[in-house]
Backbone as a chain_set.jsonl record, in Angstrom:
{"seq": "MMKRSLEEIQLEVAQWSKTQFGQQQSQVDPDLFLRSLAPLLGLAEECGEYFASQNEEETKDALADIGIFLCDYAGREGFILQEPERVLWLADGWDEDVTRLDAVVGIVVSVGRLCHVTLKRHQGIRGMDQPEMYREVRNLMVNRLMFYCIQAAREEFEVQWLDLVTTTWDKIVSKRDWSK", "coords": {"N": [[48.695, 76.681, 112.924], [46.642, 78.869, 114.736], [47.658, 81.934, 116.247], [47.698, 82.248, 119.692], [46.109, 83.954, 122.433], [47.497, 85.39, 125.439], [45.765, 84.926, 127.533], [44.356, 82.605, 126.671], [46.479, 80.761, 126.672], [47.061, 80.953, 129.377], [44.697, 79.774, 130.539], [44.926, 77.152, 129.588], [47.267, 76.263, 130.821], [46.56, 76.587, 133.505], [44.515, 74.592, 133.665], [45.901, 72.29, 133.032], [47.826, 72.283, 135.128], [46.198, 72.051, 137.424], [45.136, 69.503, 136.886], [47.486, 67.955, 136.89], [48.659, 68.515, 139.462], [46.634, 69.091, 141.331], [45.563, 70.663, 144.295], [48.192, 71.254, 144.968], [49.28, 69.561, 147.035], [51.552, 69.025, 149.64], [54.219, 66.737, 149.514], [55.785, 66.162, 151.538], [54.67, 67.114, 153.872], [51.688, 66.139, 154.365], [49.464, 67.586, 155.317], [49.605, 70.061, 154.354], [48.77, 72.373, 151.903], [49.819, 73.884, 149.093], [48.805, 75.429, 147.009], [48.471, 78.459, 145.319], [51.026, 79.205, 146.172], [52.923, 77.336, 145.267], [53.276, 77.729, 142.339], [54.339, 80.371, 142.732], [56.684, 79.953, 144.086], [57.956, 78.605, 142.03], [58.191, 80.751, 140.239], [60.191, 82.246, 141.587], [62.282, 80.355, 141.478], [62.778, 80.293, 138.672], [63.624, 82.879, 138.326], [66.092, 82.839, 139.468], [67.21, 81.071, 137.583], [67.109, 82.548, 135.286], [68.824, 84.65, 136.014], [71.262, 83.348, 136.314], [71.646, 82.313, 133.802], [73.562, 81.268, 131.013], [73.694, 81.37, 128.224], [71.981, 81.837, 125.12], [69.905, 79.861, 124.816], [69.368, 78.995, 127.446], [68.575, 81.36, 128.533], [66.332, 82.153, 127.088], [64.752, 79.914, 127.734], [64.374, 80.223, 130.464], [63.019, 82.752, 130.612], [60.611, 81.986, 129.289], [59.681, 79.989, 130.998], [59.183, 81.479, 133.267], [56.963, 82.827, 132.331], [55.114, 80.668, 132.108], [54.92, 79.681, 134.735], [53.84, 81.986, 135.823], [51.301, 82.11, 134.555], [50.159, 79.853, 135.758], [50.192, 80.659, 138.417], [48.48, 82.914, 138.349], [46.154, 81.726, 137.432], [45.588, 80.083, 139.674], [45.266, 82.077, 141.645], [43.136, 83.233, 140.737], [42.761, 85.258, 138.656], [42.942, 86.954, 135.543], [45.698, 87.354, 133.42], [47.114, 90.292, 132.091], [47.154, 91.135, 128.575], [50.116, 91.148, 126.64], [50.46, 93.53, 125.064], [48.756, 95.33, 126.39], [50.051, 95.489, 128.821], [52.441, 96.824, 128.182], [51.299, 99.299, 127.361], [50.122, 100.039, 129.769], [52.443, 100.516, 131.155], [53.453, 102.905, 130.386], [55.622, 105.445, 130.672], [57.433, 103.928, 132.214], [60.784, 102.976, 131.882], [61.723, 102.282, 128.645], [64.03, 101.517, 127.46], [65.62, 98.853, 128.048], [68.239, 97.286, 129.435], [70.214, 94.316, 129.773], [71.026, 93.927, 132.433], [69.091, 95.727, 133.646], [66.729, 94.214, 133.146], [67.28, 91.878, 134.506], [67.47, 92.85, 137.195], [64.979, 94.119, 137.318], [63.168, 91.856, 136.967], [63.879, 90.134, 139.104], [63.4, 91.902, 141.407], [60.698, 92.389, 140.941], [59.537, 89.74, 141.359], [60.432, 89.309, 143.937], [59.099, 91.26, 145.336], [56.436, 90.433, 144.769], [56.448, 88.066, 146.246], [56.794, 89.132, 148.795], [54.406, 90.698, 149.226], [52.668, 88.551, 149.174], [53.432, 86.951, 151.196], [52.98, 88.739, 153.423], [50.242, 89.001, 153.056], [49.377, 86.373, 153.904], [50.176, 86.418, 156.369], [48.661, 88.343, 157.42], [49.26, 91.121, 157.764], [50.479, 94.473, 157.416], [48.591, 95.684, 155.772], [47.961, 93.999, 153.808], [46.011, 92.179, 154.505], [43.707, 93.222, 153.638], [41.675, 92.605, 150.915], [41.405, 94.196, 148.535], [43.572, 95.894, 148.543], [45.716, 94.018, 148.58], [45.209, 92.79, 146.039], [45.662, 94.915, 144.339], [48.351, 95.703, 144.7], [49.675, 93.15, 144.108], [48.817, 92.771, 141.462], [50.136, 94.969, 140.254], [52.849, 94.265, 140.649], [52.929, 91.854, 139.065], [52.343, 92.85, 136.572], [54.673, 94.495, 136.292], [56.632, 92.53, 136.328], [55.939, 91.082, 134.041], [56.396, 93.177, 132.208], [59.235, 93.506, 132.261], [60.021, 90.963, 131.38], [58.888, 90.954, 128.855], [60.322, 93.075, 127.661], [62.98, 92.105, 127.967], [62.935, 89.795, 126.267], [62.445, 91.131, 123.862], [64.675, 93.004, 123.597], [66.982, 91.419, 124.044], [66.791, 89.366, 122.184], [65.188, 89.971, 120.065], [62.607, 88.88, 119.885], [59.215, 88.043, 120.603], [57.861, 87.846, 123.821], [55.617, 86.457, 124.449], [55.665, 84.598, 122.347], [57.871, 83.013, 123.098], [56.888, 81.841, 125.453], [54.705, 80.527, 124.505], [55.717, 78.609, 122.695], [57.39, 77.074, 124.358], [55.52, 76.122, 126.17], [53.813, 74.622, 124.382], [55.49, 72.782, 123.105], [57.026, 71.473, 125.082], [56.337, 71.771, 128.084], [53.49, 71.304, 128.352], [53.384, 68.671, 127.512], [54.349, 67.101, 129.398], [53.747, 64.675, 131.912], [53.114, 64.461, 135.158], [51.422, 63.176, 136.883], [51.621, 60.468, 137.036]], "CA": [[47.952, 76.924, 114.131], [46.441, 80.213, 115.036], [48.361, 82.486, 117.395], [46.76, 82.301, 120.8], [46.354, 85.016, 123.353], [48.028, 84.952, 126.774], [44.602, 84.397, 128.308], [44.178, 81.28, 126.284], [47.564, 79.958, 127.235], [46.889, 80.867, 130.893], [43.727, 78.797, 130.831], [45.435, 75.817, 129.235], [48.274, 75.972, 131.835], [45.81, 76.366, 134.73], [43.779, 73.377, 133.648], [46.966, 71.207, 133.029], [48.421, 72.203, 136.473], [45.247, 71.386, 138.395], [45.029, 68.022, 136.527], [48.788, 67.324, 137.266], [49.026, 68.738, 140.765], [45.529, 69.37, 142.232], [45.857, 71.872, 145.129], [49.592, 71.319, 145.276], [49.563, 69.0, 148.355], [52.978, 68.712, 149.939], [54.547, 65.324, 149.599], [56.611, 66.106, 152.795], [53.684, 67.376, 154.916], [50.339, 66.006, 153.743], [48.424, 68.563, 155.754], [49.965, 71.414, 153.846], [48.429, 72.518, 150.548], [50.482, 75.112, 148.628], [47.884, 76.201, 146.095], [49.162, 79.42, 144.485], [52.292, 79.39, 146.602], [53.778, 76.55, 144.473], [53.822, 78.43, 141.176], [55.164, 81.559, 143.121], [58.071, 79.376, 144.315], [58.505, 78.295, 140.661], [58.59, 82.011, 139.724], [61.443, 82.451, 142.204], [63.345, 79.413, 140.993], [63.145, 80.695, 137.353], [64.388, 84.178, 138.419], [67.493, 82.369, 139.599], [67.664, 80.507, 136.345], [67.365, 83.687, 134.382], [69.991, 85.417, 136.491], [72.424, 82.51, 136.13], [71.708, 81.81, 132.457], [74.932, 81.556, 130.312], [73.579, 81.352, 126.866], [70.657, 82.211, 124.563], [68.955, 78.842, 124.991], [69.096, 79.02, 128.815], [67.874, 82.59, 128.809], [64.936, 81.991, 126.555], [63.946, 78.936, 128.487], [63.964, 80.883, 131.818], [61.963, 83.747, 130.291], [59.317, 81.247, 128.926], [59.196, 79.299, 132.177], [58.585, 82.462, 134.096], [55.644, 83.039, 131.895], [54.248, 79.528, 132.42], [54.571, 79.737, 136.159], [52.945, 83.184, 136.08], [50.039, 81.628, 134.115], [49.64, 78.996, 136.801], [50.014, 81.494, 139.56], [47.366, 83.766, 138.088], [45.018, 80.892, 137.492], [45.363, 79.742, 140.999], [44.866, 83.298, 142.304], [41.767, 83.686, 140.238], [42.688, 86.426, 137.833], [43.474, 86.782, 134.161], [46.867, 88.152, 133.13], [46.92, 91.322, 130.98], [47.824, 90.798, 127.371], [51.492, 91.887, 126.676], [50.367, 94.931, 124.555], [48.207, 96.126, 127.406], [51.061, 95.68, 129.895], [53.325, 97.839, 127.692], [50.552, 100.472, 127.408], [50.028, 100.479, 131.213], [53.803, 100.73, 131.576], [53.849, 104.215, 129.854], [56.47, 106.156, 131.594], [58.549, 103.128, 132.684], [61.926, 103.035, 130.968], [61.644, 101.254, 127.553], [65.429, 101.067, 127.013], [65.987, 97.991, 129.046], [69.471, 96.472, 129.3], [70.166, 92.901, 130.408], [71.028, 94.243, 133.871], [67.834, 96.279, 134.032], [65.775, 93.169, 133.098], [67.544, 90.918, 135.691], [67.013, 93.487, 138.388], [63.474, 94.256, 137.321], [62.527, 90.54, 137.219], [64.139, 89.768, 140.56], [62.674, 92.794, 142.355], [59.225, 92.143, 140.821], [59.203, 88.558, 142.016], [60.56, 89.527, 145.337], [57.995, 92.116, 145.892], [55.262, 89.628, 144.763], [56.693, 87.128, 147.355], [56.596, 89.974, 149.935], [52.957, 90.933, 149.474], [51.981, 87.255, 149.334], [53.753, 86.572, 152.633], [52.187, 89.647, 154.245], [48.745, 88.587, 153.022], [49.16, 85.21, 154.634], [50.478, 86.829, 157.855], [47.581, 89.288, 157.762], [49.769, 92.361, 158.219], [50.893, 95.523, 156.484], [47.444, 96.158, 154.841], [47.632, 92.916, 152.799], [44.875, 91.428, 154.919], [42.609, 93.895, 152.848], [41.72, 91.972, 149.677], [41.579, 95.149, 147.457], [44.98, 96.396, 148.675], [46.491, 92.879, 148.104], [45.132, 92.614, 144.599], [46.213, 96.022, 143.587], [49.876, 95.514, 144.783], [49.925, 91.982, 143.478], [48.662, 93.053, 139.995], [51.201, 95.841, 139.82], [54.001, 93.432, 140.596], [52.702, 90.985, 138.072], [52.559, 93.698, 135.417], [56.054, 94.912, 136.13], [57.358, 91.27, 135.963], [55.619, 90.856, 132.596], [57.033, 94.219, 131.405], [60.629, 93.224, 132.101], [60.169, 89.813, 130.541], [58.669, 91.38, 127.361], [61.48, 93.844, 127.235], [64.146, 91.282, 127.883], [62.908, 89.0, 125.153], [62.666, 91.953, 122.67], [65.993, 93.633, 123.629], [68.096, 90.427, 123.934], [66.668, 88.421, 121.168], [64.273, 90.509, 119.133], [61.472, 88.084, 119.777], [58.049, 88.324, 121.434], [57.92, 86.99, 124.934], [54.47, 85.455, 124.408], [56.004, 83.473, 121.511], [58.681, 82.081, 123.799], [56.024, 81.207, 126.386], [53.721, 79.633, 123.747], [56.525, 77.621, 122.198], [57.768, 76.167, 125.427], [54.284, 75.433, 126.67], [53.283, 73.682, 123.4], [56.462, 71.755, 122.701], [57.674, 70.877, 126.257], [55.63, 71.631, 129.375], [52.21, 70.673, 128.199], [53.527, 67.275, 127.183], [54.685, 66.352, 130.726], [52.687, 64.022, 132.854], [53.605, 64.283, 136.542], [50.425, 62.416, 137.669], [51.937, 58.975, 137.124]], "C": [[47.834, 78.341, 114.306], [47.153, 80.719, 116.193], [47.313, 82.618, 118.491], [47.144, 83.431, 121.692], [46.956, 84.469, 124.635], [46.964, 84.308, 127.613], [44.397, 82.908, 127.914], [45.223, 80.276, 126.782], [47.475, 79.795, 128.802], [45.847, 79.828, 131.285], [44.178, 77.39, 130.559], [46.45, 75.422, 130.351], [47.576, 75.71, 133.2], [45.117, 75.003, 134.797], [44.844, 72.153, 133.769], [47.54, 71.133, 134.444], [47.428, 71.591, 137.468], [45.045, 69.917, 138.174], [46.332, 67.293, 137.159], [48.925, 67.38, 138.793], [47.887, 69.026, 141.885], [45.758, 70.674, 142.982], [47.226, 71.978, 145.64], [49.882, 70.804, 146.712], [51.013, 68.633, 148.574], [53.117, 67.258, 150.038], [55.297, 65.12, 150.897], [55.557, 66.186, 153.993], [52.329, 67.354, 154.312], [49.247, 66.873, 154.219], [48.56, 69.962, 155.124], [49.593, 71.396, 152.302], [48.959, 73.914, 150.037], [49.708, 75.948, 147.726], [48.678, 77.189, 145.244], [50.579, 79.709, 144.934], [53.315, 78.555, 145.766], [54.2, 77.23, 143.194], [54.653, 79.745, 141.527], [56.542, 81.035, 143.48], [58.675, 79.065, 142.981], [58.916, 79.615, 139.992], [60.028, 82.349, 140.302], [62.561, 81.645, 141.766], [63.684, 79.901, 139.594], [63.769, 82.031, 137.354], [65.862, 83.805, 138.572], [67.957, 81.753, 138.345], [68.016, 81.569, 135.321], [68.592, 84.416, 134.719], [71.241, 84.651, 136.202], [72.635, 81.974, 134.71], [72.995, 82.299, 131.715], [74.796, 81.657, 128.81], [72.159, 81.63, 126.374], [69.516, 81.19, 124.878], [68.485, 78.862, 126.456], [68.284, 80.257, 129.138], [66.479, 82.525, 128.372], [64.133, 80.985, 127.292], [63.509, 79.461, 129.847], [62.899, 81.952, 131.63], [60.582, 83.075, 130.069], [58.794, 80.57, 130.222], [58.645, 80.27, 133.222], [57.134, 82.723, 133.614], [54.681, 81.878, 132.171], [53.965, 79.434, 133.813], [53.631, 80.916, 136.488], [51.568, 82.902, 135.633], [49.387, 80.751, 135.139], [49.373, 79.77, 138.037], [48.713, 82.258, 139.45], [46.109, 82.886, 138.073], [44.654, 80.47, 138.889], [44.976, 80.904, 141.941], [43.483, 83.772, 141.794], [41.747, 84.908, 139.347], [43.338, 86.205, 136.517], [44.672, 87.813, 133.954], [46.525, 89.168, 131.996], [47.714, 90.822, 129.753], [49.068, 91.705, 127.316], [51.272, 93.37, 126.068], [49.772, 95.796, 125.54], [49.228, 96.439, 128.475], [52.012, 96.821, 129.349], [52.592, 99.214, 127.679], [50.482, 100.961, 128.804], [51.362, 100.996, 131.685], [54.294, 102.15, 131.102], [54.503, 105.015, 130.885], [57.553, 105.334, 132.249], [59.684, 103.197, 131.545], [61.752, 101.941, 130.009], [63.029, 100.825, 127.071], [65.91, 100.14, 128.109], [67.171, 97.194, 128.69], [69.262, 95.082, 129.975], [70.146, 93.176, 131.868], [69.741, 94.768, 134.333], [66.773, 95.134, 134.175], [66.051, 92.24, 134.26], [67.11, 91.601, 136.926], [65.527, 93.661, 138.445], [62.7, 92.932, 137.566], [62.704, 90.109, 138.652], [63.381, 90.589, 141.469], [61.13, 92.534, 142.233], [58.84, 90.908, 141.523], [59.412, 88.716, 143.512], [59.524, 90.308, 146.02], [56.644, 91.269, 145.845], [55.349, 88.609, 145.836], [56.349, 87.928, 148.74], [55.132, 90.171, 150.187], [52.087, 89.666, 149.68], [52.192, 86.872, 150.857], [52.963, 87.486, 153.588], [50.668, 89.376, 154.213], [48.516, 87.393, 153.858], [49.392, 85.417, 156.058], [49.362, 87.733, 158.278], [48.028, 90.591, 158.362], [50.118, 93.27, 157.04], [49.792, 95.868, 155.397], [47.13, 94.985, 153.852], [46.512, 91.984, 153.16], [43.61, 92.036, 154.212], [42.688, 93.366, 151.444], [42.002, 92.938, 148.511], [43.008, 95.639, 147.406], [45.96, 95.264, 148.149], [46.443, 92.806, 146.539], [45.724, 93.715, 143.863], [47.726, 95.937, 143.513], [50.292, 94.312, 143.985], [49.843, 92.216, 141.917], [49.76, 93.917, 139.474], [52.525, 95.101, 139.732], [54.053, 92.542, 139.455], [52.975, 91.739, 136.696], [53.998, 94.042, 135.181], [56.949, 93.667, 135.76], [57.222, 91.079, 134.441], [56.418, 91.923, 131.76], [58.501, 93.887, 131.219], [60.85, 91.939, 131.336], [59.995, 90.188, 129.074], [59.852, 92.189, 126.88], [62.767, 93.04, 127.126], [64.141, 90.41, 126.635], [63.104, 89.928, 123.833], [64.147, 92.492, 122.575], [67.111, 92.614, 123.378], [68.005, 89.622, 122.629], [65.856, 88.82, 119.966], [63.131, 89.554, 118.752], [60.38, 88.459, 120.719], [58.049, 87.366, 122.565], [56.76, 85.989, 124.873], [54.856, 84.353, 123.406], [56.915, 82.531, 122.192], [57.854, 81.233, 124.758], [55.268, 80.077, 125.639], [54.556, 78.431, 123.219], [56.928, 76.511, 123.219], [56.655, 75.392, 125.982], [53.9, 74.329, 125.714], [54.253, 72.478, 123.181], [57.029, 70.921, 123.934], [56.72, 70.607, 127.459], [54.364, 70.901, 129.265], [52.197, 69.248, 127.92], [53.865, 66.409, 128.475], [53.492, 65.841, 131.503], [53.302, 63.596, 134.169], [52.57, 63.497, 137.395], [50.727, 60.934, 137.729], [52.718, 58.643, 138.376]], "O": [[48.807, 79.056, 114.066], [47.277, 79.96, 117.154], [46.185, 83.045, 118.244], [48.302, 83.845, 121.744], [46.935, 83.265, 124.892], [47.187, 83.311, 128.3], [44.279, 82.058, 128.796], [44.928, 79.166, 127.225], [47.749, 78.753, 129.398], [46.052, 79.078, 132.239], [43.796, 76.49, 131.307], [46.434, 74.263, 130.764], [47.924, 74.784, 133.932], [45.122, 74.342, 135.835], [44.639, 71.188, 134.506], [47.737, 70.026, 134.945], [47.789, 70.717, 138.256], [44.812, 69.158, 139.115], [46.257, 66.251, 137.81], [49.283, 66.363, 139.387], [48.143, 69.166, 143.081], [46.109, 71.684, 142.373], [47.476, 72.682, 146.618], [50.584, 71.446, 147.494], [51.62, 67.975, 147.728], [52.246, 66.579, 150.581], [55.436, 63.977, 151.331], [55.608, 65.411, 154.948], [51.837, 68.362, 153.806], [48.181, 66.916, 153.604], [47.756, 70.87, 155.339], [50.042, 70.534, 151.547], [48.551, 74.961, 150.539], [49.95, 77.154, 147.677], [49.528, 76.738, 144.476], [51.312, 80.379, 144.207], [54.445, 79.004, 145.572], [55.403, 77.319, 142.948], [55.519, 80.164, 140.759], [57.521, 81.707, 143.158], [59.88, 79.264, 142.824], [59.892, 79.626, 139.243], [60.935, 82.692, 139.544], [63.689, 82.129, 141.671], [64.88, 79.932, 139.306], [64.455, 82.332, 136.377], [66.744, 84.359, 137.916], [69.138, 81.925, 138.043], [69.024, 81.513, 134.618], [69.358, 84.787, 133.829], [72.245, 85.275, 135.856], [73.62, 81.293, 134.423], [73.42, 83.453, 131.77], [75.776, 82.023, 128.161], [71.228, 81.649, 127.179], [68.375, 81.561, 125.154], [67.281, 78.752, 126.688], [67.372, 80.186, 129.962], [65.545, 82.791, 129.128], [62.929, 81.17, 127.47], [62.407, 79.174, 130.315], [61.966, 82.036, 132.428], [59.557, 83.526, 130.58], [57.593, 80.59, 130.489], [57.74, 79.918, 133.978], [56.212, 82.822, 134.423], [53.508, 82.128, 132.448], [52.825, 79.121, 134.156], [52.747, 80.807, 137.338], [50.646, 83.41, 136.271], [48.187, 80.872, 135.382], [48.349, 79.531, 138.677], [47.916, 82.245, 140.388], [45.093, 83.271, 138.652], [43.476, 80.504, 139.245], [44.378, 80.641, 142.984], [42.813, 84.607, 142.4], [40.709, 85.567, 139.304], [44.208, 85.344, 136.387], [44.565, 88.987, 134.309], [45.743, 88.881, 131.09], [48.765, 90.193, 129.871], [49.091, 92.819, 127.838], [51.878, 94.319, 126.566], [50.176, 96.956, 125.617], [49.261, 97.558, 128.987], [52.322, 97.725, 130.125], [53.237, 100.221, 127.968], [50.736, 102.137, 129.067], [51.398, 101.861, 132.561], [55.427, 102.531, 131.395], [53.914, 105.235, 131.942], [58.503, 105.897, 132.792], [59.385, 103.47, 130.382], [61.638, 100.781, 130.405], [63.149, 99.845, 126.336], [66.564, 100.608, 129.041], [67.13, 96.461, 127.702], [68.257, 94.802, 130.629], [69.25, 92.659, 132.535], [69.266, 94.308, 135.371], [66.034, 95.08, 135.158], [65.11, 91.845, 134.949], [66.397, 90.974, 137.71], [64.885, 93.396, 139.462], [61.702, 92.916, 138.287], [61.735, 89.754, 139.324], [62.702, 90.019, 142.322], [60.398, 92.47, 143.221], [57.863, 90.952, 142.271], [58.57, 88.256, 144.283], [59.13, 90.032, 147.153], [55.825, 91.377, 146.758], [54.286, 88.274, 146.357], [55.71, 87.395, 149.647], [54.648, 89.841, 151.27], [50.993, 89.696, 150.243], [51.27, 86.543, 151.603], [52.322, 86.972, 154.504], [49.956, 89.513, 155.207], [47.485, 87.36, 154.53], [48.871, 84.682, 156.898], [49.144, 87.868, 159.482], [47.404, 91.143, 159.268], [50.059, 92.889, 155.871], [50.101, 96.283, 154.28], [46.119, 95.026, 153.151], [46.078, 91.145, 152.371], [42.558, 91.398, 154.206], [43.688, 93.633, 150.778], [42.74, 92.583, 147.592], [43.583, 95.779, 146.327], [46.886, 95.54, 147.386], [47.466, 92.769, 145.856], [46.279, 93.48, 142.79], [48.322, 96.073, 142.445], [51.236, 94.438, 143.205], [50.771, 91.855, 141.194], [50.286, 93.67, 138.388], [53.267, 95.32, 138.775], [55.118, 92.419, 138.85], [53.732, 91.276, 135.842], [54.514, 93.921, 134.07], [57.89, 93.783, 134.976], [58.193, 90.943, 133.696], [57.027, 91.589, 130.743], [58.99, 93.979, 130.093], [61.87, 91.852, 130.653], [60.782, 89.826, 128.2], [60.328, 91.977, 125.764], [63.572, 93.307, 126.234], [65.177, 90.266, 125.986], [63.8, 89.555, 122.888], [64.754, 92.4, 121.508], [68.051, 92.872, 122.626], [69.025, 89.247, 122.05], [65.825, 88.108, 118.962], [62.735, 89.409, 117.595], [60.672, 89.216, 121.646], [58.217, 86.166, 122.344], [56.922, 84.816, 125.209], [54.404, 83.223, 123.594], [56.816, 81.329, 121.947], [58.087, 80.03, 124.87], [55.207, 78.92, 126.053], [54.076, 77.302, 123.317], [56.831, 75.304, 122.996], [56.761, 74.194, 126.245], [53.676, 73.2, 126.15], [53.83, 71.326, 123.091], [57.452, 69.779, 123.757], [56.366, 69.476, 127.791], [54.142, 69.947, 130.01], [51.156, 68.602, 128.048], [53.663, 65.196, 128.536], [52.455, 66.477, 131.691], [53.918, 62.536, 134.286], [52.863, 63.191, 138.551], [50.061, 60.222, 138.48], [53.055, 57.481, 138.603]]}, "num_chains": 1, "name": "protein.A"}
């Protein structure tokens, strides 16, 4: 099988998620549709998984799942993720010697800030009611999150983050059927 781009994976994840979950209608409150908030919650969940991971398998799984939730989030937000090589190029000047602690902090802070700007957007405060401002800050946080995931995979395991995401997507997540 040919190696696929992150954009191709993102489109596959987005289609699968919409087929499986539609607009993410709450099962507790049927009037509530989570839309892009559901994969954002998934990102937060996987940050905790990454932070608490105890071995290589758990760590790789968390990094891959962050990527899959990020693909779903971007698809529901209506933008295409940057390819990993572009993220690293855009990150020129960011510290490239990333330790495990740097990656954990970077991932957690990036997702925390992504949650922050999303909350402020929905509240219509702190400038996030301006679509351009929101997109700029959101995209910066997404790129930083990807940067730390890319660096963590490379530094901890000498693997490409996109390979982790693709393998987990192809072998596990894409095979799940939650619509039953």
